[in-house]
C-alpha positions as semicolon CSV with decimal commas, in nm:
position;residue;x (nm);y (nm);z (nm)
1;M;0,182;-10,476;0,986
2;P;0,374;-10,326;1,280
3;P;0,698;-10,175;1,136
4;S;0,888;-10,259;1,456
5;A;0,789;-10,625;1,425
6;L;0,909;-10,630;1,066
7;L;1,235;-10,436;1,095
8;R;1,333;-10,481;1,461
9;P;1,169;-10,801;1,587
10;D;1,240;-10,941;1,929
11;V;1,153;-11,291;1,804
12;L;1,200;-11,433;1,455
13;V;0,979;-11,732;1,367
14;L;1,091;-11,919;1,057
15;A;0,849;-12,176;0,918
16;G;0,880;-12,489;0,709
17;G;0,886;-12,471;0,332
18;G;1,147;-12,700;0,178
19;I;1,472;-12,592;0,018
20;V;1,285;-12,338;-0,197
21;G;1,121;-12,186;0,110
22;E;1,458;-12,174;0,283
23;A;1,600;-11,975;-0,009
24;W;1,301;-11,737;-0,005
25;M;1,339;-11,674;0,370
26;H;1,710;-11,600;0,329
27;G;1,623;-11,357;0,051
28;V;1,352;-11,173;0,248
29;L;1,581;-11,126;0,547
30;A;1,872;-11,012;0,328
31;G;1,649;-10,766;0,143
32;I;1,518;-10,612;0,467
33;E;1,870;-10,590;0,606
34;D;2,008;-10,412;0,298
35;A;1,713;-10,176;0,263
36;A;1,665;-10,087;0,629
37;G;2,002;-10,144;0,792
38;A;1,861;-10,425;1,009
39;D;2,073;-10,710;1,143
40;F;1,879;-11,029;1,210
41;R;2,180;-11,189;1,376
42;K;2,103;-10,972;1,679
43;V;1,745;-11,088;1,733
44;E;1,674;-11,194;2,090
45;A;1,511;-11,528;2,005
46;Y;1,454;-11,764;1,711
47;V;1,197;-12,039;1,651
48;G;1,272;-12,262;1,353
49;T;1,073;-12,542;1,194
50;S;1,205;-12,768;0,919
51;A;1,363;-12,539;0,657
52;G;1,318;-12,252;0,901
53;S;1,537;-12,432;1,152
54;I;1,826;-12,405;0,907
55;V;1,777;-12,032;0,865
56;A;1,743;-11,985;1,242
57;A;2,058;-12,185;1,317
58;R;2,256;-11,986;1,062
59;L;2,152;-11,655;1,215
60;A;2,210;-11,778;1,571
61;A;2,563;-11,873;1,464
62;G;2,626;-11,513;1,359
63;R;2,614;-11,568;0,984
64;R;2,433;-11,323;0,756
65;P;2,168;-11,448;0,511
66;P;2,310;-11,512;0,163
67;R;2,248;-11,248;-0,103
68;P;2,136;-11,327;-0,458
69;D;2,464;-11,206;-0,607
70;A;2,680;-11,405;-0,366
71;T;2,501;-11,730;-0,281
72;A;2,738;-11,946;-0,080
73;E;2,857;-12,246;-0,279
74;E;2,798;-12,455;0,034
75;D;2,430;-12,355;0,041
76;A;2,377;-12,421;-0,329
77;A;2,536;-12,765;-0,307
78;T;2,326;-12,863;-0,007
79;W;2,003;-12,736;-0,163
80;S;2,079;-12,940;-0,474
81;A;2,165;-13,260;-0,286
82;E;1,862;-13,245;-0,058
83;G;1,620;-13,156;-0,334
84;Q;1,744;-13,429;-0,564
85;A;1,719;-13,683;-0,282
86;A;1,360;-13,583;-0,212
87;E;1,263;-13,580;-0,578
88;T;1,421;-13,921;-0,632
89;D;1,287;-14,096;-0,324
90;E;0,949;-13,933;-0,286
91;P;0,758;-13,684;-0,503
92;T;0,741;-13,368;-0,295
93;G;0,577;-13,134;-0,538
94;L;0,234;-13,002;-0,450
95;H;0,062;-13,338;-0,486
96;G;0,329;-13,512;-0,282
97;L;0,306;-13,244;-0,017
98;V;-0,071;-13,276;-0,004
99;R;-0,048;-13,651;0,038
100;D;0,225;-13,627;0,304
101;A;0,038;-13,350;0,482
102;A;-0,262;-13,578;0,512
103;R;-0,040;-13,861;0,635
104;V;0,132;-13,672;0,914
105;G;-0,156;-13,454;1,022
106;W;-0,068;-13,110;0,889
107;A;-0,435;-13,071;0,792
108;V;-0,583;-13,150;1,133
109;S;-0,685;-12,788;1,179
110;E;-0,891;-12,775;0,859
111;P;-1,219;-12,589;0,926
112;L;-1,431;-12,900;0,870
113;T;-1,236;-13,094;1,132
114;S;-1,358;-13,107;1,490
115;A;-1,186;-12,868;1,727
116;A;-1,090;-13,175;1,930
117;V;-0,826;-13,269;1,675
118;T;-0,650;-12,937;1,633
119;A;-0,272;-12,937;1,631
120;T;-0,231;-12,914;2,006
121;A;-0,502;-13,159;2,117
122;P;-0,391;-13,489;2,271
123;V;-0,593;-13,689;2,020
124;G;-0,398;-13,512;1,745
125;A;-0,072;-13,632;1,897
126;L;-0,207;-13,985;1,923
127;A;-0,309;-13,980;1,559
128;R;0,035;-13,858;1,457
129;A;0,203;-14,128;1,664
130;A;-0,007;-14,397;1,497
131;I;0,074;-14,263;1,151
132;L;0,443;-14,196;1,215
133;S;0,491;-14,539;1,367
134;R;0,404;-14,681;1,025
135;A;0,650;-14,451;0,847
136;A;0,972;-14,607;0,733
137;S;1,238;-14,598;1,001
138;H;1,499;-14,565;0,730
139;G;1,555;-14,309;0,457
140;R;1,830;-14,086;0,333
141;P;2,032;-13,931;0,615
142;L;2,078;-13,556;0,593
143;Q;2,456;-13,583;0,605
144;Q;2,540;-13,271;0,405
145;L;2,299;-13,065;0,609
146;H;2,451;-13,196;0,933
147;T;2,800;-13,104;0,813
148;R;2,682;-12,761;0,700
149;V;2,516;-12,674;1,032
150;T;2,803;-12,818;1,238
151;R;3,047;-12,595;1,049
152;W;2,849;-12,287;1,152
153;G;2,910;-12,356;1,520
154;A;2,563;-12,262;1,646
155;R;2,481;-12,351;2,008
156;F;2,168;-12,367;2,219
157;D;2,244;-12,055;2,420
158;G;1,889;-11,968;2,522
159;R;1,799;-11,784;2,202
160;L;1,744;-12,072;1,960
161;R;1,447;-12,313;1,957
162;I;1,413;-12,592;1,702
163;C;1,076;-12,768;1,659
164;T;1,053;-13,142;1,593
165;V;0,805;-13,425;1,648
166;D;0,877;-13,728;1,865
167;R;0,807;-14,021;1,634
168;R;0,693;-14,249;1,916
169;S;0,456;-14,014;2,099
170;G;0,349;-13,787;1,811
171;R;0,409;-13,485;2,033
172;R;0,616;-13,178;1,963
173;T;0,964;-13,148;2,113
174;V;1,122;-12,803;2,102
175;F;1,497;-12,837;2,134
176;G;1,658;-12,541;2,307
177;A;1,349;-12,475;2,521
178;P;1,364;-12,525;2,899
179;G;1,333;-12,893;2,989
180;A;1,404;-13,019;2,636
181;P;1,641;-13,314;2,588
182;A;2,007;-13,232;2,531
183;A;2,107;-13,223;2,165
184;S;2,351;-13,059;1,930
185;V;2,207;-12,791;1,704
186;A;2,304;-12,995;1,398
187;D;2,115;-13,301;1,524
188;A;1,809;-13,093;1,613
189;V;1,805;-12,918;1,275
190;C;1,835;-13,247;1,086
191;A;1,552;-13,390;1,297
192;S;1,335;-13,087;1,222
193;C;1,399;-13,140;0,849
194;A;1,348;-13,519;0,848
195;I;1,039;-13,539;0,626
196;P;0,868;-13,875;0,696
197;W;0,898;-14,126;0,410
198;V;1,180;-13,919;0,257
199;F;1,460;-13,865;0,508
200;A;1,565;-14,084;0,798
201;P;1,440;-13,999;1,148
202;V;1,713;-13,862;1,373
203;R;1,791;-14,044;1,696
204;I;1,866;-13,816;1,989
205;G;1,912;-13,998;2,315
206;D;1,674;-14,294;2,312
207;R;1,407;-14,128;2,094
208;E;1,359;-14,071;1,721
209;Y;1,249;-13,734;1,589
210;V;1,105;-13,618;1,257
211;D;1,006;-13,302;1,074
212;G;0,860;-13,032;1,301
213;G;0,613;-12,952;1,023
214;A;0,426;-13,267;1,119
215;W;0,302;-13,066;1,419
216;S;0,276;-12,719;1,263
217;T;0,444;-12,546;0,972
218;T;0,499;-12,232;1,181
219;N;0,497;-12,335;1,550
220;L;0,437;-11,973;1,640
221;D;0,311;-12,071;1,981
222;A;0,657;-12,205;2,069
223;A;0,788;-11,848;2,077
224;Q;0,853;-11,700;2,419
225;T;0,652;-11,380;2,410
226;G;0,482;-11,131;2,638
227;R;0,314;-10,795;2,617
228;D;0,464;-10,576;2,344
229;T;0,697;-10,847;2,217
230;H;0,755;-10,787;1,845
231;V;0,744;-11,105;1,636
232;L;0,827;-11,151;1,269
233;C;0,709;-11,480;1,113
234;L;0,821;-11,582;0,763
235;D;0,587;-11,848;0,626
236;P;0,685;-11,976;0,279
237;A;0,419;-12,250;0,265
238;A;0,137;-11,998;0,311
239;S;0,129;-11,928;-0,062
240;L;0,153;-12,278;-0,205
241;G;0,060;-12,272;-0,571
242;G;-0,219;-12,458;-0,741
243;R;-0,597;-12,434;-0,760
244;D;-0,709;-12,795;-0,743
245;R;-0,909;-12,925;-0,450
246;R;-0,610;-13,072;-0,271
247;A;-0,403;-12,755;-0,302
248;V;-0,687;-12,545;-0,165
249;A;-0,740;-12,790;0,124
250;V;-0,376;-12,778;0,233
251;R;-0,356;-12,400;0,205
252;S;-0,674;-12,376;0,411
253;A;-0,534;-12,610;0,676
254;F;-0,207;-12,419;0,698
255;R;-0,393;-12,088;0,717
256;V;-0,624;-12,200;0,997
257;A;-0,341;-12,353;1,201
258;S;-0,129;-12,038;1,163
259;E;-0,423;-11,816;1,253
260;L;-0,483;-12,012;1,574
261;E;-0,120;-11,966;1,669
262;L;-0,127;-11,598;1,575
263;Q;-0,428;-11,546;1,800
264;S;-0,246;-11,721;2,084
265;L;0,048;-11,480;2,057
266;R;-0,174;-11,176;2,024
267;R;-0,366;-11,274;2,336
268;R;-0,034;-11,258;2,516
269;G;0,001;-10,900;2,393
270;A;0,257;-10,967;2,119
271;Q;0,267;-10,766;1,796
272;V;0,308;-11,005;1,504
273;A;0,404;-10,948;1,142
274;H;0,313;-11,260;0,940
275;V;0,481;-11,255;0,597
276;A;0,403;-11,496;0,312
277;P;0,549;-11,496;-0,041
278;D;0,397;-11,224;-0,257
279;D;0,274;-11,294;-0,610
280;G;0,617;-11,253;-0,766
281;A;0,783;-11,478;-0,510
282;S;0,509;-11,741;-0,538
283;T;0,561;-11,756;-0,914
284;A;0,938;-11,785;-0,874
285;M;0,904;-12,057;-0,610
286;G;0,659;-12,272;-0,804
287;P;0,453;-12,560;-0,662
288;N;0,746;-12,790;-0,573
289;L;0,920;-12,664;-0,262
290;M;1,199;-12,922;-0,298
291;A;1,305;-12,828;-0,653
292;P;1,677;-12,732;-0,664
293;S;1,622;-12,545;-0,990
294;R;1,394;-12,298;-0,809
295;T;1,624;-12,194;-0,524
296;A;1,813;-11,917;-0,706
297;G;1,492;-11,758;-0,829
298;A;1,331;-11,789;-0,485
299;L;1,631;-11,621;-0,324
300;S;1,616;-11,330;-0,570
301;A;1,238;-11,292;-0,543
302;G;1,258;-11,303;-0,163
303;Y;1,529;-11,038;-0,168
304;A;1,315;-10,809;-0,383
305;Q;1,014;-10,868;-0,157
306;G;1,221;-10,792;0,152
307;R;1,339;-10,460;0,008
308;R;0,980;-10,365;-0,077
309;L;0,859;-10,456;0,272
310;A;1,129;-10,240;0,426
311;A;1,042;-9,948;0,199
312;Q;0,673;-9,973;0,294
313;S;0,740;-9,979;0,669
């Protein structure tokens, strides 16, 4: 793992992983900062997907990651509200995630699938569009999240990119990238977190957008990189718990999709550090990435992992 990519990245890619993954990512970043004197608010560019879009927007707004001993009350309240909504409306533990992953195409890069239906192939977008068009157009709005992100004051200033999926076309839309539709950061973040069948799609302009994880959990290839660009990717879903067939299938799909994106960046000459939860963090996070009861433990375990990573670099 290139130490410069870990401690002094040019680009920070923050993947999807529910409220528990969000807490873990905050913890990892805080642990690295405290152990190595890093400051992730000064990174040149951010790519955020789903929960990662929240972390990216917070950093882009100049706010430090929360520490385990001083978790912001605002964060804890939002984690609790969003997790309870998801648990009430739709089971989003491992089995729910497996089912939803199959619905929205997260597993299209599984090794047994034809290369023609990988995440970036047109037929993959068409399949997503067909599936997402049958998803409920209603659901719980992410009001508390919208308020939380709005309060931070983040702007699309050229550094921040938020990944979503256009519900009508099934294609990825990266807000903040050149040529993307105009949007507020709060609207884009809520769209990126709008899990189909759980939360309401977010209308921006004349289109509806849903969770960016329906395209890819990491969206590494959305990062603007070149030769010798240092990239740090935090990927909380890479260590999903469970050993049953469905758990293994989803982990395999995530791993293959991420590896394809990693190869794309490395062909451009980028140096990439790809970090997943270690054993201790995986245990603390558990199999349900939308469980409010797990966020405090995930934050602490991420913080400890971040300090160890910094010490090893």
